[in-house]
PDB file of C-alpha atoms in Angstrom:
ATOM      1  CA  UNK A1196      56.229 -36.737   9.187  1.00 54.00           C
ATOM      2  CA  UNK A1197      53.563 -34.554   8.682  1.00 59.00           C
ATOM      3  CA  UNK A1198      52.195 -32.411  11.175  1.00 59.00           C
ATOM      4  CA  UNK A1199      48.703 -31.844  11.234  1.00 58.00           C
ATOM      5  CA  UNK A1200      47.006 -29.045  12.562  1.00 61.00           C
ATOM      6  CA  UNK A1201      44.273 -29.191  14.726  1.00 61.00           C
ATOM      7  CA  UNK A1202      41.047 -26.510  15.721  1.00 57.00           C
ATOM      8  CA  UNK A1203      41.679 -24.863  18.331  1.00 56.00           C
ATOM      9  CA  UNK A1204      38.241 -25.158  20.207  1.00 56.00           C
ATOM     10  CA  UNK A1205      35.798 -22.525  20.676  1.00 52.00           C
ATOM     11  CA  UNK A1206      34.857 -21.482  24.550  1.00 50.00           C
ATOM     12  CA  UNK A1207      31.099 -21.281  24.331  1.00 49.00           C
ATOM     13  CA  UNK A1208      31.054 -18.075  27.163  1.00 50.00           C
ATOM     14  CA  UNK A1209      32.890 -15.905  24.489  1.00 52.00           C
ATOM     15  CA  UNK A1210      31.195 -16.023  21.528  1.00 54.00           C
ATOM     16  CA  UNK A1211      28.584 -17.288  19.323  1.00 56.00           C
ATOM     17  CA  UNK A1212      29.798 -19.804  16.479  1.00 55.00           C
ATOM     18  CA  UNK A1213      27.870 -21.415  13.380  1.00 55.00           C
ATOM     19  CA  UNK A1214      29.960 -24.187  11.998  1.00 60.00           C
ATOM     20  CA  UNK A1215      28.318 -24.270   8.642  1.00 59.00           C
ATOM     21  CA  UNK A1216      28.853 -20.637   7.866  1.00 57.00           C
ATOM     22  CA  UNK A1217      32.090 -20.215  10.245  1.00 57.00           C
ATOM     23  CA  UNK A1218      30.756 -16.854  11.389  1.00 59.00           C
ATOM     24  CA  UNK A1219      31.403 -15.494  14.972  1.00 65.00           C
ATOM     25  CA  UNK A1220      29.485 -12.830  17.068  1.00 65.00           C
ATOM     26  CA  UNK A1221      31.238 -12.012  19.906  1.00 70.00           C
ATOM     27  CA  UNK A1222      28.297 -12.336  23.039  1.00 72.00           C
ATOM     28  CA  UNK A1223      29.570  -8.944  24.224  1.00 76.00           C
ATOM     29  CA  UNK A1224      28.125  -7.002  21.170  1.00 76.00           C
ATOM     30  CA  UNK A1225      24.720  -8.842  21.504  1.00 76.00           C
ATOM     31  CA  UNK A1226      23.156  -6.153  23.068  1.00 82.00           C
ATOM     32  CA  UNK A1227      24.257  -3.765  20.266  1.00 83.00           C
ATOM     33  CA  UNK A1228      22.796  -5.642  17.416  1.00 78.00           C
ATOM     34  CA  UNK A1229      19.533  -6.228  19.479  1.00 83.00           C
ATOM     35  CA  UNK A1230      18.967  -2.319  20.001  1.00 81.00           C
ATOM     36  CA  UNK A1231      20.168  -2.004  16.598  1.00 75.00           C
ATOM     37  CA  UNK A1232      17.780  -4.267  15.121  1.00 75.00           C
ATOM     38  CA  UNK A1233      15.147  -2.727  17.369  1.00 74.00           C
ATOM     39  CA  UNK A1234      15.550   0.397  16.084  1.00 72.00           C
ATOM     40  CA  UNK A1235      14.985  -0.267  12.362  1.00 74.00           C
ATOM     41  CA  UNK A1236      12.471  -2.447  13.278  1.00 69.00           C
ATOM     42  CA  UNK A1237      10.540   0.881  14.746  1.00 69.00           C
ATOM     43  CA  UNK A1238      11.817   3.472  12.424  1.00 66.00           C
ATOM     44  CA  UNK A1239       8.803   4.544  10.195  1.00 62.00           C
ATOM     45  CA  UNK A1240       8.141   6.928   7.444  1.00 61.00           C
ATOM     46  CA  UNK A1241       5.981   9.562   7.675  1.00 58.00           C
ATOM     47  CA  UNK A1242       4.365  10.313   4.089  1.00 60.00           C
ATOM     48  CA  UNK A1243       3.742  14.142   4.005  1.00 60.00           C
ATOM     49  CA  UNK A1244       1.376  15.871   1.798  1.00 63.00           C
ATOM     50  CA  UNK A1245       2.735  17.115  -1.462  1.00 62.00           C
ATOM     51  CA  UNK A1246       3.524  20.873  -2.408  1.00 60.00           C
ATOM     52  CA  UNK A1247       3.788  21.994  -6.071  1.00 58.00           C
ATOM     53  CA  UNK A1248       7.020  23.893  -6.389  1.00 59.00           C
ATOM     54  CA  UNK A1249       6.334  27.384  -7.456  1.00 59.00           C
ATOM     55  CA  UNK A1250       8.856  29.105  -9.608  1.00 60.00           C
ATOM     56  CA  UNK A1251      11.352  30.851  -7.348  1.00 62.00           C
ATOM     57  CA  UNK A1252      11.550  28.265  -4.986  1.00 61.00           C
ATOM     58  CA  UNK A1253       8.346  28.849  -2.943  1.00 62.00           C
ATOM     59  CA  UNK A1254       5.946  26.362  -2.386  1.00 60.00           C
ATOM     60  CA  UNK A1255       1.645  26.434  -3.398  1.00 56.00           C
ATOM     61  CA  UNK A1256      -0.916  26.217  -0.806  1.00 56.00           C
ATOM     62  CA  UNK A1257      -2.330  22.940  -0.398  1.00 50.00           C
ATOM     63  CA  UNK A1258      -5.306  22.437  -2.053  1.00 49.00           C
ATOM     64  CA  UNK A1259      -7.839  21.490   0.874  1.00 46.00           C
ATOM     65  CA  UNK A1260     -10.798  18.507  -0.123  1.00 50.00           C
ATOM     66  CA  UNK A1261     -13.711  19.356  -1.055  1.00 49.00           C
ATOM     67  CA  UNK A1262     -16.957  18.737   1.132  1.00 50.00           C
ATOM     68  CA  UNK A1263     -18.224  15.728   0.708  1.00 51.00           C
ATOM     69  CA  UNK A1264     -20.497  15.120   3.396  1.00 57.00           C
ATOM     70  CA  UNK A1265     -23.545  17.392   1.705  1.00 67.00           C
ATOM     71  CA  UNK A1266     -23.365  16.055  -1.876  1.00 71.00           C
ATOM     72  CA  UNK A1267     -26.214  13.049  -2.529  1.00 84.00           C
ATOM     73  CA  UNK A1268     -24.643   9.880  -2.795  1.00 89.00           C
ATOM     74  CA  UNK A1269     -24.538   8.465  -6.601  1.00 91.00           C
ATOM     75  CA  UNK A1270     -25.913   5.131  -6.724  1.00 92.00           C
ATOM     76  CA  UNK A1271     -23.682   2.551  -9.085  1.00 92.00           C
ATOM     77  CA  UNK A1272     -26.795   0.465 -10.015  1.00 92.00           C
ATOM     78  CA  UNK A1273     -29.045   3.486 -11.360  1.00 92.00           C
ATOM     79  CA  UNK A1274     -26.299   6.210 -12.673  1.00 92.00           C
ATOM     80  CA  UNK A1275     -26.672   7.396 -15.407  1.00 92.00           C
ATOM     81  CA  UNK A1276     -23.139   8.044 -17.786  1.00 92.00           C
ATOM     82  CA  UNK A1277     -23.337  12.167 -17.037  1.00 92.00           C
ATOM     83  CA  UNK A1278     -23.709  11.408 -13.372  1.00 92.00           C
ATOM     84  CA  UNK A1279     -20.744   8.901 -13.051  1.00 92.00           C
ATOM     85  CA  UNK A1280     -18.799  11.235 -14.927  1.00 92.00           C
ATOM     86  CA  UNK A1281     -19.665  14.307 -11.994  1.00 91.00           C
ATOM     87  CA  UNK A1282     -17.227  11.287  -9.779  1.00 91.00           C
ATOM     88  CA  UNK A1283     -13.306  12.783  -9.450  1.00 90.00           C
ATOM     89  CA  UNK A1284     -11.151  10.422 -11.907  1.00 88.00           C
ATOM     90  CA  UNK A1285     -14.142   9.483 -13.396  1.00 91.00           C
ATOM     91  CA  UNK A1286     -14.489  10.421 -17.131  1.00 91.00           C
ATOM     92  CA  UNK A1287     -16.194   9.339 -20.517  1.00 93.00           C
ATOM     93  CA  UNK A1288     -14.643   6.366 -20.988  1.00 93.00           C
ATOM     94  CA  UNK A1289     -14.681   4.589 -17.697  1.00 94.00           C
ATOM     95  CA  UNK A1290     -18.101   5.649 -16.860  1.00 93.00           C
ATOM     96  CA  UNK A1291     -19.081   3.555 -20.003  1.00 95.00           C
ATOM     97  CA  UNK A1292     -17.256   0.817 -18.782  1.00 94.00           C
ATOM     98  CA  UNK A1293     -19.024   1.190 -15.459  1.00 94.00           C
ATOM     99  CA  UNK A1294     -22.180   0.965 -17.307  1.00 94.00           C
ATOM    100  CA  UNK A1295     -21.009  -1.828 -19.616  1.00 95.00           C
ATOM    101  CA  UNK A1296     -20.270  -4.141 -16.911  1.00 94.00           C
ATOM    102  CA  UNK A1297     -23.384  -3.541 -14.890  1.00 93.00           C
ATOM    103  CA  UNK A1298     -25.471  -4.118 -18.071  1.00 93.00           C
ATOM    104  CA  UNK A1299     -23.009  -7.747 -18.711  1.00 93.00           C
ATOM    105  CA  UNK A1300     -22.979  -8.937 -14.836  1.00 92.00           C
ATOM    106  CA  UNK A1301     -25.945  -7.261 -13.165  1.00 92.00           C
ATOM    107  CA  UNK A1302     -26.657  -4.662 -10.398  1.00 92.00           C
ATOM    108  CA  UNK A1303     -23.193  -4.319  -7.998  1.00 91.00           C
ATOM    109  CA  UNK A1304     -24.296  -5.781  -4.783  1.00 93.00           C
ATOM    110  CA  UNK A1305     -21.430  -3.627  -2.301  1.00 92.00           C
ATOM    111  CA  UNK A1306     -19.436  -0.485  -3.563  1.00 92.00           C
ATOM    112  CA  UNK A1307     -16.519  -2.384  -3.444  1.00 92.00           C
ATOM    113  CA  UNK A1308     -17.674  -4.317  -6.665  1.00 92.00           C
ATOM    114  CA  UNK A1309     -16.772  -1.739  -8.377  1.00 92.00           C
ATOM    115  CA  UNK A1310     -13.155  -2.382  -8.554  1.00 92.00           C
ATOM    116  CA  UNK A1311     -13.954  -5.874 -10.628  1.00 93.00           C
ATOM    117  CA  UNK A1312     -14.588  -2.867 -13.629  1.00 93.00           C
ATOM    118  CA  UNK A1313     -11.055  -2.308 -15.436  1.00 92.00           C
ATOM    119  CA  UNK A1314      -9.718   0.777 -14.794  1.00 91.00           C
ATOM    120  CA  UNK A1315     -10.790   1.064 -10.808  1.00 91.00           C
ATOM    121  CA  UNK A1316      -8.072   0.417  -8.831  1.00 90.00           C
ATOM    122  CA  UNK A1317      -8.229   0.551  -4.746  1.00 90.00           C
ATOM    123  CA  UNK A1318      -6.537   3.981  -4.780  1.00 91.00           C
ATOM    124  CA  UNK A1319      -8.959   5.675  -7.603  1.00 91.00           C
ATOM    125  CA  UNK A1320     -11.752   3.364  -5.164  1.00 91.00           C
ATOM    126  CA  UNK A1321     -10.739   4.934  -1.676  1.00 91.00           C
ATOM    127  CA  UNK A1322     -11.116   8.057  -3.284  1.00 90.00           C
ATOM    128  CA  UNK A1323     -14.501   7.356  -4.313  1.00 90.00           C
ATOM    129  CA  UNK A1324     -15.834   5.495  -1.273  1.00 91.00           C
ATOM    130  CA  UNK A1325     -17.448   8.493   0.171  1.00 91.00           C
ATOM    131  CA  UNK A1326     -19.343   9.405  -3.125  1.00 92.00           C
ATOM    132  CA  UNK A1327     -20.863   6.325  -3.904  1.00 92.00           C
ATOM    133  CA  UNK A1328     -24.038   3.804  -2.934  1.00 91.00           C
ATOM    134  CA  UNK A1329     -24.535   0.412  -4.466  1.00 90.00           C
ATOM    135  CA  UNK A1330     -28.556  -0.173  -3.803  1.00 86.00           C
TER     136      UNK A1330
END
């Protein structure tokens, strides 16, 4: 006669069970994965300005932004190519695409418009925000 073997059944106080996956988490280490989770959940990274490596090991001087506050603003619907080209990460070839596509669609009613031109992305736009007027 065969004997069959039956499951030995689970006391709920001692542990957690899943039936479908057969995985147990004992309830006394609960608290450790909570303040384990927690704390990856608030770990952040902290991006920190670049330095060019020098040779010998030392490190350049940051290069500081220039003012931007006192230069006029350049206005997207009345630049001309030479004056979109003065923009940083602006040159030859994207101002004419600037122009192109304000000559095929019309005037650019926000700043922001500007990134519908191929070849602005958000980051080359953030860096251009300050510098530019769409009136």
């Amino acid at each position: 006669m065969r004997h069959s073997r039956q499951a030995k059944p689970i006391a709920e106080s001692s542990c957690f069970f899943n039936p479908k996956s057969a995985f147990r988490i004992p309830k006394s280490s609960l608290p450790l994965l909570i303040a384990c989770a927690l704390l990856i959940a608030s770990a952040s990274c902290v991006k920190l300005p670049r330095q060019a490596q020098l040779v010998g090991g030392q490190t350049a001087p940051l290069i500081a932004q220039p003012n931007i506050t006192n230069a006029p603003l350049v206005n997207l619907n009345t630049a001309s190519s030479e004056e979109l080209e003065r923009l940083p990460g602006i040159g030859r070839g994207l101002a004419a695409r600037i122009i192109a596509y304000r000559n095929q669609y019309g005037r650019f009613r926000r700043p922001e418009h500007l990134m519908m031109v191929r070849g602005i992305s958000d980051r080359r736009f953030r860096n251009l925000r300050a510098l530019i007027t769409a009136e």
